[in-house]
Each structure stands twice: as C-alpha cells, then as structure tokens.
Amino acid sequence: MKILLTTDWYQPVVNGVVTSIVNLKRELEERGHEVRILTLSRTYESYKKEEIYYIKSINLEKIYPNVRAVLPHREALIEEIVCWNPDIVHSQCEFMTFSYAVKISKKCGCPLLHTYHTIYEDYLHYFPGNLAKYRTGAELERKIVAGFSRYVLGKTDQVIVPTEKVEKILEKYKVEESVSVIPSGIELSAFQVRLTKEEKQRRREELGIPQDHKVLVSIGRLAKEKNLEEILRYFAQMKNEEEKMDLSLLIVGDGPDRGRLEQITKELDLTKYVIFTGMVAPEKVPEYYQLGDVFVCASNSETQGITYIEAMASGLPALCRKDDCLKQVISDGYNGFQYENYEYFRMHLYYIMEQEERRAQMGGCAAQTAKLYSTWNFCTMAERLYKEVLVRQARERAGKEQETSNWGLSFGWGKRNMLRRGV
C-alpha cells in the first residue's frame, strides 16, 4: 500500500504524537509499504527531503510550544502527492495539515483515517494572556470542543483512538463516525538495554543524587496539564513528616512550565531532593529511566501516555494518578499502583520501596506488560484496519454503482412504457 501520514509535528520535535508516527512509519516500511510524511516546515519555505514533505508555515509558539500555522496558498508539493496517488491517508492532527489530508483523500478517492490524540479540554489554559479573559466557562468550552471534534471527524472515513478513555469521550461528543481503539506502540528494544550497577551509580553521582537515595523519575514535557506540581507538593509533605528522607526526584525534560516548577521547588525547600535535567536527546531517554527506581506521573490529560509504557519497558514499577487511560496498563500491586490522593501516594510508594525484592518483581511484571504495546502489535492493528477500510470503501462504491444502475434501468423501463402509451 501507499500510505500518507499527515502531522503538524514531526522530528526534531519530541512528543507522544511524533513518537507514534515515527514508530508507525518504520514498522510499515519494514513490511514493504510505501510511506510518506506530510508535515509543516519550521520556516516559511516548502521543501521535500527524502519521502517527507515540509509545507511552509509561520510561528505561533506564543500560543503553544512548537505550534505553527499555514496561510492559504497554492502548494506544488500537494499536487506531487496527489500524483503519487496514495491508497490511504492517515492524519494525526486536527488543525493545519488536516485540511491537506482532506483535500488529498478527496482528489485521490482514497479513505481518510484520523487518529484523535488530544483531549482539548485539558489545553484551554493555553489561551494567550489577552484572550484568557474571554474564556466562556467549562461547560460551554466543552460544547465548543465537542462541536469542533464532530466537525473534524465528520470529514473522515474512520477514527482511531489510543484508549477506551478517548473512545468514551468521543461518545459524549456524539461523534458518529466509526471508532477503533489502537494503542500506540514503542520500540521496546531501546528500553531493554540495562546499565550496569556501577554505571547507574556513576550517572547518579554526576547528577548530584546521594548514594543512599532511592530515585523517583518523571520524564516528559514540563507543562501545566502534566500536573507535576502535585508530585512536588507531595514530596514536600513527605519531607515534613520524615526525620530523614532518603528519596530524590529526577525530573527529565523541558517545557513551558519549567520555570514555575523550579520556583515551587525552591519555595518548598526541595532543591536538595529534586533534580531538573532539562531537555535530553531522544536516544538518551532510555538511560534516564534506568536511573530511577519508580516512575511517577500525576497527569490526567493523557490519552494514552507513551512514557508509562517506556517506563515499564525499562523495568520500573509505576506510581501514577488514577486515570481511565491506565485501566489496562497499571494493575495495582502487580506492576505498580494508581493513587487518588496523598495518603495513597505515600502508602503505595513505601510498599514498593520497603523490599527490594518486591520492587524488582513488580518491575519485572511491568516489563511483561509493556510487551503488549510493541510497535509490531501497533502496526499490525493499524495495517489490518487500513485493509478493512479499503474493503468497506470498495463495497460502498459497488453498492452505489448498483443503485445507479438500478435507477437507470428503472428510468429506462418507465420511459419505454410512457412511449408505448403515447405519452
């Protein structure tokens, strides 16, 4: 098959959407499919590099990190893609490149599938400062998001969501298109290479982590919707309750909320317990998981959460705020825990930590769970759905042709009868 993936974000941007697209592209190509990417250029210049088409765009990062916009224009690269004539168009973002995905699928007469990655209700705080005063209230904003989602998804032939959590949200939005749940996969092998005990200790020392400390690790973009402030405040409460706290929190990543989080860390007198690494190269991320003993996350904005799977593939038990997207991922007492408040966070953390054998066993169970989310499984499910949608489209076309044929025959028969009657 010829498959076009469209996305507003692509490498070198690092986020869950980009990771999902990169893994899907690689796995599809290994199976012999021809895959091309349509994305936005980081400049106001369009160009093609290998099998990736970059459409010129303008910077809108004042609204949201890495966001860019396209202005209406005739784009020669789009015509080149149409001439390539893809069998499937699979869009990954609802905004800038989505309009191109719709246009290409219509011109080529091929199905348009769309993966709905984002719960937009959790991102309304990114309204620019001078527009924030115009926010209309949670209930009306949800209706606006629901209407927008119905409008966009109504242009597609098939919707893909990463978890049942998102499927239920789209049900509430009254989205009528067919929806399939396909969890995004990760390249497991990158997270299965283990650092030696000596290497791990050396790396921790370089980061200033005391030798006798257990390490909680959080990896991802530092943004308000990730709710990392909650972990910091829980940490402060534990410090106040303990005569001596032998825990460190390793925060890996960067983002718009980093400055505020660092200030909160100072105000809570946690600077000797919390380490901010800043952005790290994607190929180095697996090493940072291994510097931790437990993975922690307080986000409720995830549609799936690739970092959960990466952490478990690295052999880490997970301690995360309870969320519907984790129903089939984290099983309490097996590969980690989901918490609802500080008391449960503290209790579960010490349960995991008090026996190294227990922590290691839960980490092993986490690694087993992660195998369900391999790129192979991810691609197999996507590939199967592509074929199903193509078959469905062929049947629908055949049905319409038959209806047209029947209507023509009926019209002809009626016309002959009219002539016989002298009408």
XYZ file of C-alpha atoms in Angstrom:
423
model
C 0.000 0.000 0.000
C 0.911 3.630 -0.492
C 0.283 5.356 2.845
C 0.436 9.105 3.549
C 0.778 10.187 7.191
C -0.029 13.852 7.882
C 1.013 15.684 11.046
C 1.571 19.218 12.313
C 4.575 17.941 14.317
C 7.493 15.809 13.281
C 11.138 15.352 14.192
C 13.074 17.018 15.774
C 10.023 17.881 17.920
C 9.712 15.340 20.737
C 6.239 14.364 21.963
C 3.955 11.345 22.049
C 2.371 12.085 18.670
C 5.740 12.282 16.920
C 6.956 9.102 18.625
C 3.823 7.274 17.474
C 4.231 8.451 13.868
C 7.946 7.600 13.685
C 7.311 4.083 15.003
C 4.357 3.503 12.672
C 6.287 4.702 9.616
C 9.293 2.490 10.351
C 7.203 -0.619 11.028
C 5.039 -0.147 7.923
C 8.111 0.293 5.731
C 9.657 -2.870 7.147
C 6.525 -4.685 5.945
C 7.010 -3.409 2.410
C 4.559 -0.496 2.384
C 5.496 2.816 0.779
C 5.100 5.554 3.406
C 5.395 9.318 3.017
C 5.004 12.101 5.577
C 3.320 15.483 5.114
C 4.221 17.952 7.858
C 4.984 21.625 8.478
C 8.288 23.312 7.709
C 9.941 25.171 10.580
C 10.377 28.129 8.205
C 8.288 29.957 5.605
C 9.664 27.733 2.880
C 8.285 24.487 1.453
C 10.627 21.667 0.519
C 10.910 17.893 0.226
C 13.573 15.797 1.948
C 13.621 12.123 1.005
C 9.998 10.972 1.490
C 8.970 13.824 3.795
C 7.093 16.873 2.511
C 7.525 20.095 4.512
C 4.885 22.807 3.920
C 5.860 26.423 4.679
C 4.358 27.802 7.883
C 4.518 30.667 10.357
C 5.419 30.559 14.051
C 2.601 30.545 16.634
C 4.638 29.422 19.648
C 3.215 32.254 21.769
C 0.003 30.221 21.887
C 1.511 26.749 22.408
C 5.037 25.278 22.175
C 6.101 24.239 18.645
C 2.769 25.312 17.107
C 2.889 26.649 13.554
C 0.225 27.778 11.078
C -0.166 27.676 7.320
C -1.521 30.525 5.228
C -3.809 29.847 2.230
C -1.675 29.291 -0.862
C -1.301 27.006 -3.857
C 1.198 24.317 -2.884
C 3.092 22.426 -5.590
C 4.092 19.676 -3.147
C 0.423 18.823 -2.590
C -0.018 18.282 -6.320
C 3.019 15.995 -6.278
C 1.442 13.908 -3.505
C -1.833 13.706 -5.447
C 0.102 12.444 -8.468
C 1.720 9.825 -6.213
C -1.881 8.698 -5.545
C -1.848 7.188 -2.019
C -4.143 4.281 -1.140
C -4.608 5.562 2.438
C -4.340 8.991 4.070
C -3.851 8.768 7.837
C -3.951 12.160 9.579
C -2.610 12.675 13.093
C -3.501 16.308 13.879
C -6.786 18.207 13.632
C -5.517 21.604 12.552
C -3.062 22.752 9.882
C -2.209 19.600 7.937
C -5.712 18.171 8.357
C -7.131 20.345 5.579
C -4.440 18.993 3.243
C -5.303 15.431 4.292
C -8.979 16.026 3.407
C -8.073 17.596 0.061
C -5.684 14.797 -0.920
C -8.070 11.991 0.071
C -10.879 13.564 -1.985
C -8.717 14.115 -5.059
C -7.296 10.595 -4.900
C -10.588 8.951 -3.943
C -8.915 7.143 -1.047
C -10.073 6.702 2.577
C -9.124 9.248 5.237
C -8.347 7.790 8.668
C -7.636 10.033 11.629
C -6.019 9.351 14.998
C -7.539 11.541 17.719
C -4.637 12.026 20.140
C -5.566 15.036 22.258
C -8.183 15.879 24.894
C -8.525 19.573 24.091
C -10.459 20.391 27.253
C -7.177 19.989 29.155
C -5.361 22.552 26.995
C -7.659 25.593 27.191
C -5.312 27.311 29.645
C -3.009 27.978 26.669
C -5.267 30.852 25.611
C -2.949 33.845 25.087
C -2.973 36.239 28.047
C -5.004 38.894 26.258
C -7.623 36.305 25.242
C -7.910 34.458 28.566
C -10.495 36.953 29.838
C -12.803 35.812 27.040
C -12.944 32.217 28.241
C -16.586 31.256 28.467
C -16.753 28.701 31.268
C -16.067 24.985 31.433
C -19.464 23.737 30.232
C -19.620 25.975 27.161
C -15.962 25.262 26.355
C -16.682 21.525 26.428
C -19.555 22.087 23.989
C -17.239 24.048 21.704
C -14.621 21.280 21.818
C -17.321 18.663 21.169
C -18.654 20.624 18.196
C -15.161 21.081 16.791
C -14.436 17.360 17.184
C -17.659 16.369 15.428
C -16.914 18.792 12.586
C -13.380 17.496 12.027
C -14.105 13.797 12.454
C -17.173 14.110 10.257
C -14.805 14.588 7.321
C -13.115 11.224 7.927
C -13.930 7.641 6.990
C -12.520 6.084 10.174
C -11.401 7.369 13.574
C -8.599 5.786 15.625
C -8.131 6.440 19.356
C -5.326 5.130 21.600
C -7.519 4.102 24.556
C -11.109 3.417 25.606
C -10.900 6.653 27.630
C -10.826 8.663 24.407
C -13.466 6.449 22.799
C -15.859 7.280 25.650
C -15.082 10.989 25.330
C -15.978 10.891 21.637
C -19.206 9.083 22.532
C -20.061 12.008 24.840
C -19.240 14.374 21.985
C -21.768 12.408 19.864
C -19.222 11.609 17.162
C -20.990 9.331 14.667
C -18.024 8.017 12.658
C -16.681 4.503 13.229
C -14.107 4.472 16.061
C -11.389 1.835 16.622
C -9.096 1.586 19.658
C -5.452 1.063 18.677
C -2.887 1.743 21.449
C 0.286 3.416 20.196
C 3.381 1.227 20.380
C 7.000 1.838 21.316
C 10.275 0.318 20.154
C 10.801 -1.972 23.154
C 14.419 -2.886 22.415
C 15.608 0.671 23.144
C 14.330 0.351 26.720
C 15.553 -3.177 27.407
C 19.294 -2.470 27.398
C 20.316 -2.286 31.067
C 23.000 -0.091 32.624
C 25.369 -1.891 34.994
C 25.041 -1.177 38.698
C 28.338 0.719 38.582
C 27.313 2.791 35.561
C 23.985 3.634 37.153
C 25.680 4.775 40.363
C 28.213 6.870 38.465
C 25.479 8.626 36.472
C 23.511 9.335 39.636
C 26.559 10.863 41.280
C 27.087 13.123 38.257
C 23.551 14.414 38.759
C 24.163 15.037 42.460
C 21.914 12.260 43.742
C 23.042 10.946 47.169
C 24.290 7.374 47.085
C 21.777 6.128 49.673
C 18.729 7.669 47.976
C 16.027 5.855 46.086
C 15.045 7.762 42.947
C 11.616 8.619 41.636
C 11.801 9.561 37.965
C 9.435 11.678 35.896
C 10.075 12.022 32.170
C 8.193 14.207 29.723
C 7.279 17.709 28.678
C 7.036 20.157 31.585
C 3.602 21.692 31.092
C 0.801 22.723 33.425
C -1.563 19.956 32.271
C 1.014 17.337 33.331
C 0.281 18.293 36.970
C 3.875 17.813 38.163
C 3.282 20.422 40.849
C 1.268 17.785 42.724
C 4.280 15.461 42.945
C 6.420 18.327 44.270
C 3.887 19.167 46.961
C 3.575 15.506 47.955
C 7.356 15.384 48.184
C 7.359 18.417 50.478
C 4.726 16.848 52.706
C 6.738 13.655 52.995
C 9.863 15.648 53.858
C 7.975 17.416 56.647
C 6.746 14.093 58.057
C 10.082 12.273 57.955
C 13.063 12.889 60.223
C 15.303 11.913 57.321
C 14.027 11.454 53.775
C 16.153 9.213 51.557
C 14.342 9.955 48.308
C 15.270 12.052 45.282
C 13.030 13.155 42.431
C 14.611 13.205 38.965
C 12.661 15.379 36.509
C 13.755 14.791 32.920
C 12.569 17.107 30.165
C 11.763 20.714 29.426
C 8.717 22.802 28.621
C 6.760 25.990 29.263
C 6.149 25.184 32.947
C 9.764 24.526 33.919
C 10.452 27.975 35.405
C 7.352 27.850 37.591
C 8.140 24.308 38.769
C 11.699 25.271 39.677
C 10.361 28.229 41.658
C 7.911 25.983 43.520
C 10.804 23.614 44.292
C 12.712 26.492 45.933
C 9.684 27.716 47.856
C 9.097 24.208 49.228
C 12.782 23.877 50.204
C 13.232 20.830 47.973
C 16.312 21.832 45.972
C 18.474 19.134 47.606
C 15.893 16.460 46.734
C 14.786 17.476 43.214
C 16.962 17.458 40.081
C 15.880 19.105 36.815
C 17.923 17.786 33.885
C 16.388 19.920 31.144
C 15.931 18.527 27.649
C 17.847 15.349 26.812
C 18.433 13.785 23.404
C 15.731 11.218 22.496
C 18.303 8.433 22.146
C 19.456 9.114 25.731
C 15.987 8.939 27.298
C 16.105 5.145 27.971
C 19.205 5.657 30.148
C 17.386 8.151 32.379
C 14.562 5.722 33.094
C 17.178 3.304 34.397
C 18.475 5.896 36.850
C 15.129 5.671 38.647
C 13.636 3.095 40.992
C 9.988 4.071 40.489
C 8.285 6.021 37.697
C 5.848 8.722 38.865
C 3.229 10.729 36.977
C 0.355 12.941 38.159
C -1.157 13.810 34.771
C -4.843 13.391 33.989
C -4.537 14.826 30.480
C -3.073 11.755 28.772
C -4.935 9.937 26.020
C -2.558 7.010 26.445
C 0.768 8.183 27.825
C 3.767 6.785 25.978
C 6.020 7.491 28.976
C 4.057 4.987 31.091
C 4.890 2.251 28.598
C 8.514 3.351 28.222
C 8.996 3.300 31.994
C 7.516 -0.182 32.348
C 9.573 -1.463 29.408
C 12.585 -0.175 31.365
C 11.600 -2.409 34.292
C 10.212 0.321 36.552
C 7.087 -0.045 38.699
C 4.753 2.893 38.031
C 3.035 5.103 40.608
C 0.563 7.307 38.756
C -2.549 9.347 39.411
C -5.642 7.260 38.701
C -6.868 7.756 35.164
C -9.125 5.935 32.719
C -6.300 5.628 30.184
C -4.450 3.363 32.657
C -7.202 0.776 33.143
C -5.437 -1.872 31.080
C -1.918 -0.621 31.763
C -1.294 -0.354 35.510
C -2.670 -3.109 37.746
C -2.461 -2.250 41.447
C 0.061 -4.426 43.261
C 1.197 -6.153 40.045
C 3.246 -3.630 38.060
C 2.614 -0.502 40.119
C -0.244 1.485 41.613
C -2.716 4.205 40.755
C -3.284 6.743 43.513
C -6.103 9.213 44.197
C -4.675 11.348 46.992
C -1.570 11.957 49.089
C -2.283 9.163 51.577
C -2.458 6.563 48.816
C 0.593 8.002 47.064
C 2.696 7.750 50.222
C 1.371 4.302 51.232
C 1.917 2.763 47.800
C 5.352 4.329 47.406
C 6.617 2.851 50.660
C 5.020 -0.502 49.853
C 7.040 -0.630 46.641
C 10.225 0.635 48.263
C 10.343 -1.251 51.545
C 11.554 -4.523 49.967
C 13.981 -4.504 47.042
C 12.847 -7.988 46.043
C 9.241 -6.792 45.802
C 10.230 -3.690 43.815
C 12.241 -5.816 41.385
C 9.383 -8.295 40.998
C 6.915 -5.508 40.201
C 9.437 -4.074 37.743
C 9.609 -7.449 36.002
C 5.825 -7.544 35.759
C 5.901 -4.016 34.330
C 8.316 -5.132 31.614
C 5.983 -8.001 30.717
C 3.021 -5.638 30.464
C 4.968 -3.335 28.144
C 5.351 -6.141 25.593
C 1.670 -5.737 24.763
C 2.499 -2.272 23.434
C 5.204 -3.138 20.933
C 5.445 -1.344 17.600
C 4.757 -4.725 15.967
C 1.352 -5.012 17.642
C 0.635 -1.346 16.944
C 1.422 -1.665 13.240
C -0.417 -4.975 12.871
C -3.625 -3.428 14.188
C -3.238 -0.296 12.023
C -2.423 -2.322 8.913
C -5.458 -4.565 9.471
C -7.705 -1.526 9.862
C -6.348 0.060 6.654
C -7.314 -3.082 4.746
C -10.746 -3.236 6.371
C -11.472 0.389 5.456
C -10.365 -0.187 1.853
C -12.672 -3.224 1.592
C -15.508 -1.224 3.132
C -14.935 1.615 0.670
C -14.949 -0.826 -2.270
C -18.245 -2.336 -1.075
C -19.819 1.091 -0.635
C -18.750 2.107 -4.135
C -20.076 -1.126 -5.605
C -23.357 -0.564 -3.789
C -23.668 2.973 -5.117
C -22.872 1.823 -8.664
C -25.536 -0.870 -8.356
C -28.061 1.696 -7.128
C -27.218 3.959 -10.048
C -27.531 1.055 -12.455
C -30.891 0.020 -10.987
C -32.131 3.594 -11.135
C -31.074 3.816 -14.791
C -32.829 0.578 -15.651
C -35.944 1.686 -13.819
C -35.872 5.044 -15.596
C -35.437 3.354 -18.984
C -38.294 0.888 -18.341
C -40.565 3.699 -17.265
C -39.667 5.775 -20.322
C -40.464 2.867 -22.672
C -43.841 2.356 -21.034
C -44.610 6.054 -21.458
C -43.760 5.846 -25.170
C -45.960 2.775 -25.598
C -48.854 4.699 -24.055
C -48.170 7.618 -26.361
C -47.208 9.950 -23.518
